[in-house]
PDB file of C-alpha atoms in Angstrom:
ATOM      1  CA  MET A 175       3.343 -22.081  13.668  1.00  0.00           C
ATOM      2  CA  THR A 176       5.025 -18.950  14.653  1.00  0.00           C
ATOM      3  CA  THR A 177       4.266 -15.915  12.503  1.00  0.00           C
ATOM      4  CA  THR A 178       5.964 -12.661  12.114  1.00  0.00           C
ATOM      5  CA  PRO A 179       3.831  -9.626  11.549  1.00  0.00           C
ATOM      6  CA  THR A 180       4.985  -6.613   9.456  1.00  0.00           C
ATOM      7  CA  ALA A 181       4.001  -3.078   9.972  1.00  0.00           C
ATOM      8  CA  ALA A 182       0.897  -3.490   7.810  1.00  0.00           C
ATOM      9  CA  GLY A 183      -0.357  -6.652   9.879  1.00  0.00           C
ATOM     10  CA  ARG A 184       0.901  -9.258   7.365  1.00  0.00           C
ATOM     11  CA  THR A 185       2.858 -12.180   8.616  1.00  0.00           C
ATOM     12  CA  ALA A 186       6.040 -13.977   7.437  1.00  0.00           C
ATOM     13  CA  THR A 187       3.933 -16.909   6.414  1.00  0.00           C
ATOM     14  CA  GLY A 188       1.791 -14.754   4.143  1.00  0.00           C
ATOM     15  CA  ARG A 189      -1.314 -14.940   6.308  1.00  0.00           C
ATOM     16  CA  THR A 190      -3.130 -11.478   6.648  1.00  0.00           C
ATOM     17  CA  ASP A 191      -4.594 -10.319   9.860  1.00  0.00           C
ATOM     18  CA  ALA A 192      -6.881  -7.330  10.310  1.00  0.00           C
ATOM     19  CA  PRO A 193      -4.623  -4.636  11.633  1.00  0.00           C
ATOM     20  CA  THR A 194      -5.139  -3.340  15.134  1.00  0.00           C
ATOM     21  CA  ARG A 195      -5.689   0.407  15.764  1.00  0.00           C
ATOM     22  CA  ARG A 196      -2.099   0.633  16.966  1.00  0.00           C
ATOM     23  CA  GLU A 197      -0.789  -0.832  13.624  1.00  0.00           C
ATOM     24  CA  GLN A 198      -3.094   1.498  11.755  1.00  0.00           C
ATOM     25  CA  ILE A 199      -1.455   4.442  13.551  1.00  0.00           C
ATOM     26  CA  LEU A 200       1.982   3.126  12.813  1.00  0.00           C
ATOM     27  CA  LYS A 201       1.168   2.508   9.155  1.00  0.00           C
ATOM     28  CA  GLU A 202      -0.197   6.024   8.654  1.00  0.00           C
ATOM     29  CA  ALA A 203       2.660   7.618  10.685  1.00  0.00           C
ATOM     30  CA  ALA A 204       5.196   5.695   8.514  1.00  0.00           C
ATOM     31  CA  ARG A 205       3.502   7.059   5.350  1.00  0.00           C
ATOM     32  CA  LEU A 206       3.254  10.666   6.518  1.00  0.00           C
ATOM     33  CA  PHE A 207       6.730  10.729   7.902  1.00  0.00           C
ATOM     34  CA  ALA A 208       8.110   9.361   4.648  1.00  0.00           C
ATOM     35  CA  GLU A 209       6.156  11.773   2.585  1.00  0.00           C
ATOM     36  CA  ARG A 210       6.797  14.957   4.565  1.00  0.00           C
ATOM     37  CA  GLY A 211       9.598  14.335   7.082  1.00  0.00           C
ATOM     38  CA  PHE A 212       9.365  13.580  10.733  1.00  0.00           C
ATOM     39  CA  HIS A 213       9.152  17.258  11.686  1.00  0.00           C
ATOM     40  CA  GLY A 214       6.720  18.100   8.979  1.00  0.00           C
ATOM     41  CA  VAL A 215       4.010  15.984  10.485  1.00  0.00           C
ATOM     42  CA  GLY A 216       1.863  16.727  13.543  1.00  0.00           C
ATOM     43  CA  VAL A 217       0.100  14.378  15.932  1.00  0.00           C
ATOM     44  CA  ASP A 218      -3.206  15.766  14.805  1.00  0.00           C
ATOM     45  CA  GLU A 219      -2.525  14.789  11.221  1.00  0.00           C
ATOM     46  CA  ILE A 220      -1.650  11.213  12.070  1.00  0.00           C
ATOM     47  CA  GLY A 221      -4.831  11.035  14.165  1.00  0.00           C
ATOM     48  CA  ALA A 222      -6.968  12.382  11.286  1.00  0.00           C
ATOM     49  CA  ALA A 223      -5.500   9.710   8.977  1.00  0.00           C
ATOM     50  CA  VAL A 224      -6.873   6.925  11.327  1.00  0.00           C
ATOM     51  CA  GLY A 225     -10.091   8.679  12.232  1.00  0.00           C
ATOM     52  CA  ILE A 226      -9.260   9.686  15.833  1.00  0.00           C
ATOM     53  CA  SER A 227      -8.330  12.888  17.534  1.00  0.00           C
ATOM     54  CA  GLY A 228      -4.697  13.922  17.806  1.00  0.00           C
ATOM     55  CA  PRO A 229      -4.820  13.683  21.723  1.00  0.00           C
ATOM     56  CA  GLY A 230      -6.418  10.240  21.394  1.00  0.00           C
ATOM     57  CA  LEU A 231      -3.109   8.927  19.971  1.00  0.00           C
ATOM     58  CA  TYR A 232      -1.558   9.359  23.303  1.00  0.00           C
ATOM     59  CA  ARG A 233      -3.635   6.394  24.601  1.00  0.00           C
ATOM     60  CA  HIS A 234      -1.403   4.372  22.208  1.00  0.00           C
ATOM     61  CA  PHE A 235       1.874   6.315  22.071  1.00  0.00           C
ATOM     62  CA  PRO A 236       3.545   8.847  24.315  1.00  0.00           C
ATOM     63  CA  GLY A 237       4.401  10.974  21.157  1.00  0.00           C
ATOM     64  CA  LYS A 238       5.877  10.948  17.694  1.00  0.00           C
ATOM     65  CA  ASP A 239       9.385   9.893  18.905  1.00  0.00           C
ATOM     66  CA  ALA A 240       7.921   6.621  20.364  1.00  0.00           C
ATOM     67  CA  MET A 241       6.150   6.027  16.945  1.00  0.00           C
ATOM     68  CA  LEU A 242       9.392   6.443  15.031  1.00  0.00           C
ATOM     69  CA  ALA A 243      11.254   4.177  17.523  1.00  0.00           C
ATOM     70  CA  GLU A 244       8.614   1.406  17.218  1.00  0.00           C
ATOM     71  CA  LEU A 245       8.620   1.684  13.456  1.00  0.00           C
ATOM     72  CA  LEU A 246      12.369   1.352  12.970  1.00  0.00           C
ATOM     73  CA  VAL A 247      13.159  -1.042  15.832  1.00  0.00           C
ATOM     74  CA  GLY A 248      10.051  -2.988  15.053  1.00  0.00           C
ATOM     75  CA  ILE A 249      10.866  -3.730  11.301  1.00  0.00           C
ATOM     76  CA  SER A 250      14.413  -4.653  12.261  1.00  0.00           C
ATOM     77  CA  GLU A 251      13.090  -7.127  14.828  1.00  0.00           C
ATOM     78  CA  ARG A 252      10.445  -8.529  12.262  1.00  0.00           C
ATOM     79  CA  LEU A 253      13.041  -8.937   9.438  1.00  0.00           C
ATOM     80  CA  LEU A 254      15.396 -10.873  11.677  1.00  0.00           C
ATOM     81  CA  ALA A 255      12.512 -12.953  13.142  1.00  0.00           C
ATOM     82  CA  GLY A 256      11.269 -13.718   9.655  1.00  0.00           C
ATOM     83  CA  GLY A 257      14.762 -14.734   8.584  1.00  0.00           C
ATOM     84  CA  ARG A 258      15.095 -17.051  11.438  1.00  0.00           C
ATOM     85  CA  LEU A 259      11.771 -18.551  10.751  1.00  0.00           C
ATOM     86  CA  ARG A 260      12.759 -19.277   7.255  1.00  0.00           C
ATOM     87  CA  VAL A 261      15.962 -20.930   8.470  1.00  0.00           C
ATOM     88  CA  GLY A 262      13.966 -23.163  10.717  1.00  0.00           C
ATOM     89  CA  GLU A 263      11.674 -24.172   7.747  1.00  0.00           C
ATOM     90  CA  ALA A 264      14.340 -24.757   5.167  1.00  0.00           C
ATOM     91  CA  ASP A 265      15.336 -28.308   6.227  1.00  0.00           C
ATOM     92  CA  GLY A 266      18.971 -27.597   5.589  1.00  0.00           C
ATOM     93  CA  ASP A 267      18.574 -26.799   1.863  1.00  0.00           C
ATOM     94  CA  PRO A 268      20.733 -23.710   1.407  1.00  0.00           C
ATOM     95  CA  ASP A 269      19.303 -23.003  -2.173  1.00  0.00           C
ATOM     96  CA  ALA A 270      15.840 -23.121  -0.888  1.00  0.00           C
ATOM     97  CA  LEU A 271      16.651 -21.025   2.067  1.00  0.00           C
ATOM     98  CA  LEU A 272      18.411 -18.268   0.066  1.00  0.00           C
ATOM     99  CA  GLY A 273      15.344 -18.117  -2.221  1.00  0.00           C
ATOM    100  CA  ALA A 274      13.018 -17.816   0.772  1.00  0.00           C
ATOM    101  CA  LEU A 275      15.158 -15.029   2.304  1.00  0.00           C
ATOM    102  CA  ILE A 276      15.250 -13.126  -0.934  1.00  0.00           C
ATOM    103  CA  ASP A 277      11.479 -13.522  -1.396  1.00  0.00           C
ATOM    104  CA  GLY A 278      10.893 -12.352   2.127  1.00  0.00           C
ATOM    105  CA  HIS A 279      13.020  -9.364   1.849  1.00  0.00           C
ATOM    106  CA  ILE A 280      11.339  -8.470  -1.533  1.00  0.00           C
ATOM    107  CA  ASP A 281       7.934  -8.578   0.165  1.00  0.00           C
ATOM    108  CA  PHE A 282       9.238  -6.161   2.790  1.00  0.00           C
ATOM    109  CA  ALA A 283      10.881  -3.952   0.142  1.00  0.00           C
ATOM    110  CA  LEU A 284       7.586  -3.714  -1.942  1.00  0.00           C
ATOM    111  CA  ASP A 285       5.107  -3.596   0.899  1.00  0.00           C
ATOM    112  CA  ASP A 286       6.919  -1.280   3.391  1.00  0.00           C
ATOM    113  CA  ARG A 287       8.551   1.291   1.278  1.00  0.00           C
ATOM    114  CA  PRO A 288       7.953   4.172   3.659  1.00  0.00           C
ATOM    115  CA  LEU A 289      10.023   2.279   6.321  1.00  0.00           C
ATOM    116  CA  ILE A 290      12.978   2.146   4.048  1.00  0.00           C
ATOM    117  CA  THR A 291      12.612   5.829   3.409  1.00  0.00           C
ATOM    118  CA  LEU A 292      12.302   6.482   7.224  1.00  0.00           C
ATOM    119  CA  HIS A 293      15.372   4.403   7.966  1.00  0.00           C
ATOM    120  CA  ASP A 294      17.439   6.390   5.437  1.00  0.00           C
ATOM    121  CA  ARG A 295      16.223   9.786   6.588  1.00  0.00           C
ATOM    122  CA  GLU A 296      15.325   9.521  10.330  1.00  0.00           C
ATOM    123  CA  LEU A 297      17.431   6.818  11.963  1.00  0.00           C
ATOM    124  CA  ASP A 298      19.601   9.393  13.600  1.00  0.00           C
ATOM    125  CA  ARG A 299      16.653  10.956  15.316  1.00  0.00           C
ATOM    126  CA  LEU A 300      16.281   7.879  17.502  1.00  0.00           C
ATOM    127  CA  LYS A 301      17.539   7.830  21.044  1.00  0.00           C
ATOM    128  CA  ASP A 302      21.023   6.327  21.404  1.00  0.00           C
ATOM    129  CA  GLU A 303      19.557   3.076  22.850  1.00  0.00           C
ATOM    130  CA  ASP A 304      17.066   2.515  20.111  1.00  0.00           C
ATOM    131  CA  ARG A 305      19.481   3.323  17.344  1.00  0.00           C
ATOM    132  CA  LYS A 306      22.033   0.917  18.799  1.00  0.00           C
ATOM    133  CA  ARG A 307      19.303  -1.696  18.941  1.00  0.00           C
ATOM    134  CA  VAL A 308      18.391  -1.168  15.248  1.00  0.00           C
ATOM    135  CA  ARG A 309      22.118  -1.559  14.341  1.00  0.00           C
ATOM    136  CA  GLN A 310      22.420  -4.649  16.422  1.00  0.00           C
ATOM    137  CA  LEU A 311      19.468  -6.302  14.884  1.00  0.00           C
ATOM    138  CA  GLN A 312      20.554  -5.404  11.430  1.00  0.00           C
ATOM    139  CA  ARG A 313      24.042  -6.982  11.955  1.00  0.00           C
ATOM    140  CA  GLN A 314      22.379 -10.202  13.016  1.00  0.00           C
ATOM    141  CA  TYR A 315      20.169 -10.153   9.994  1.00  0.00           C
ATOM    142  CA  VAL A 316      23.065  -9.631   7.706  1.00  0.00           C
ATOM    143  CA  GLU A 317      25.174 -12.406   9.395  1.00  0.00           C
ATOM    144  CA  LEU A 318      22.149 -14.770   8.940  1.00  0.00           C
ATOM    145  CA  TRP A 319      22.312 -14.111   5.273  1.00  0.00           C
ATOM    146  CA  VAL A 320      26.065 -14.397   5.213  1.00  0.00           C
ATOM    147  CA  THR A 321      25.989 -17.897   6.689  1.00  0.00           C
ATOM    148  CA  VAL A 322      23.553 -19.046   4.059  1.00  0.00           C
ATOM    149  CA  VAL A 323      25.390 -17.499   1.104  1.00  0.00           C
ATOM    150  CA  ALA A 324      28.805 -18.620   2.316  1.00  0.00           C
ATOM    151  CA  GLU A 325      27.507 -22.244   2.309  1.00  0.00           C
ATOM    152  CA  LEU A 326      26.339 -21.868  -1.333  1.00  0.00           C
ATOM    153  CA  TYR A 327      29.669 -20.188  -2.446  1.00  0.00           C
ATOM    154  CA  PRO A 328      32.383 -21.776  -0.311  1.00  0.00           C
ATOM    155  CA  ASP A 329      35.259 -20.452  -2.552  1.00  0.00           C
ATOM    156  CA  ALA A 330      34.283 -16.830  -1.873  1.00  0.00           C
ATOM    157  CA  SER A 331      35.838 -15.162   1.075  1.00  0.00           C
ATOM    158  CA  ARG A 332      33.742 -14.093   4.053  1.00  0.00           C
ATOM    159  CA  SER A 333      34.399 -10.479   3.196  1.00  0.00           C
ATOM    160  CA  GLU A 334      33.192 -10.995  -0.373  1.00  0.00           C
ATOM    161  CA  VAL A 335      30.063 -12.748   0.790  1.00  0.00           C
ATOM    162  CA  ARG A 336      29.218  -9.957   3.230  1.00  0.00           C
ATOM    163  CA  THR A 337      29.864  -7.379   0.594  1.00  0.00           C
ATOM    164  CA  ALA A 338      27.518  -9.301  -1.793  1.00  0.00           C
ATOM    165  CA  VAL A 339      24.801  -9.458   1.005  1.00  0.00           C
ATOM    166  CA  HIS A 340      24.994  -5.596   1.581  1.00  0.00           C
ATOM    167  CA  ALA A 341      24.931  -4.998  -2.171  1.00  0.00           C
ATOM    168  CA  VAL A 342      21.794  -7.163  -2.571  1.00  0.00           C
ATOM    169  CA  PHE A 343      20.154  -5.296   0.348  1.00  0.00           C
ATOM    170  CA  GLY A 344      21.008  -2.029  -1.455  1.00  0.00           C
ATOM    171  CA  LEU A 345      19.416  -3.336  -4.626  1.00  0.00           C
ATOM    172  CA  LEU A 346      16.231  -4.588  -3.016  1.00  0.00           C
ATOM    173  CA  ASN A 347      15.961  -1.502  -0.730  1.00  0.00           C
ATOM    174  CA  SER A 348      15.978   0.740  -3.784  1.00  0.00           C
ATOM    175  CA  THR A 349      12.187   0.319  -4.271  1.00  0.00           C
ATOM    176  CA  PRO A 350      11.183   3.690  -2.905  1.00  0.00           C
ATOM    177  CA  HIS A 351      13.071   5.257  -5.942  1.00  0.00           C
ATOM    178  CA  LEU A 352      11.699   2.922  -8.573  1.00  0.00           C
ATOM    179  CA  ASP A 353       8.763   3.372 -10.921  1.00  0.00           C
ATOM    180  CA  THR A 354       5.903   0.902 -10.287  1.00  0.00           C
ATOM    181  CA  VAL A 355       5.677  -1.698 -13.001  1.00  0.00           C
ATOM    182  CA  GLY A 356       3.243  -4.053 -11.340  1.00  0.00           C
ATOM    183  CA  ARG A 357       3.719  -6.072  -8.299  1.00  0.00           C
ATOM    184  CA  ARG A 358       4.341  -9.430  -9.991  1.00  0.00           C
ATOM    185  CA  SER A 359       6.696  -7.923 -12.515  1.00  0.00           C
ATOM    186  CA  MET A 360       8.687  -6.129  -9.942  1.00  0.00           C
ATOM    187  CA  GLU A 361       8.921  -9.185  -7.760  1.00  0.00           C
ATOM    188  CA  GLU A 362      10.194 -11.259 -10.657  1.00  0.00           C
ATOM    189  CA  LEU A 363      12.805  -8.610 -11.656  1.00  0.00           C
ATOM    190  CA  LEU A 364      14.037  -8.141  -8.185  1.00  0.00           C
ATOM    191  CA  ARG A 365      14.346 -11.901  -7.627  1.00  0.00           C
ATOM    192  CA  ARG A 366      16.305 -12.272 -10.856  1.00  0.00           C
ATOM    193  CA  LEU A 367      18.617  -9.459  -9.960  1.00  0.00           C
ATOM    194  CA  ALA A 368      19.245 -10.736  -6.458  1.00  0.00           C
ATOM    195  CA  HIS A 369      20.033 -14.255  -7.474  1.00  0.00           C
ATOM    196  CA  GLY A 370      22.268 -12.878 -10.303  1.00  0.00           C
ATOM    197  CA  ALA A 371      24.244 -10.800  -7.842  1.00  0.00           C
ATOM    198  CA  PHE A 372      24.952 -13.747  -5.642  1.00  0.00           C
ATOM    199  CA  GLY A 373      25.724 -15.829  -8.605  1.00  0.00           C
ATOM    200  CA  ALA A 374      28.706 -13.560  -9.347  1.00  0.00           C
ATOM    201  CA  LEU A 375      30.346 -14.989  -6.280  1.00  0.00           C
ATOM    202  CA  GLY A 376      30.766 -18.219  -8.098  1.00  0.00           C
ATOM    203  CA  ARG A 377      32.487 -16.794 -11.250  1.00  0.00           C
TER     204      ARG A 377
END
């Protein structure tokens, strides 16, 4: 079975692999960039967070710009790949598929909060090619959701469906600004809110 790793080494199927050194570097870079800003973090600090010298990082990445690009392009690729995987596993059941998409995005929103902060603050720092790649992947991810939601709510216009999808992403991606109430409680709340938002299309 194809699996889709996240920045922390998890997969879209829920299996957990031991993170590679490269993944460890990316995880700590994301955390530090989110906490202190891209320009507020040095290579030596990232290296210290994973137990290697700053110059040793250059065996894995040519610099901080490359880390940021891999983080933001990488998570966009993984979200899209995970969504496509769920489509392939849904056996044509749009209700089950929407639930799986919501659950998958909730996992991302709770487990990779620094990447949400990075996207909001640092996307414009990417090279044009990388930024365009992120936007292209995001559009494909949105349209994947739009297709599923439109099937469930055929009376809603395509514009309404797309607006609802973006609104739900905004809701789920608000996790960096939310107080922690426990993983299970937060999952359940976000799940209810997302399904409720889409349910408004049928009213």
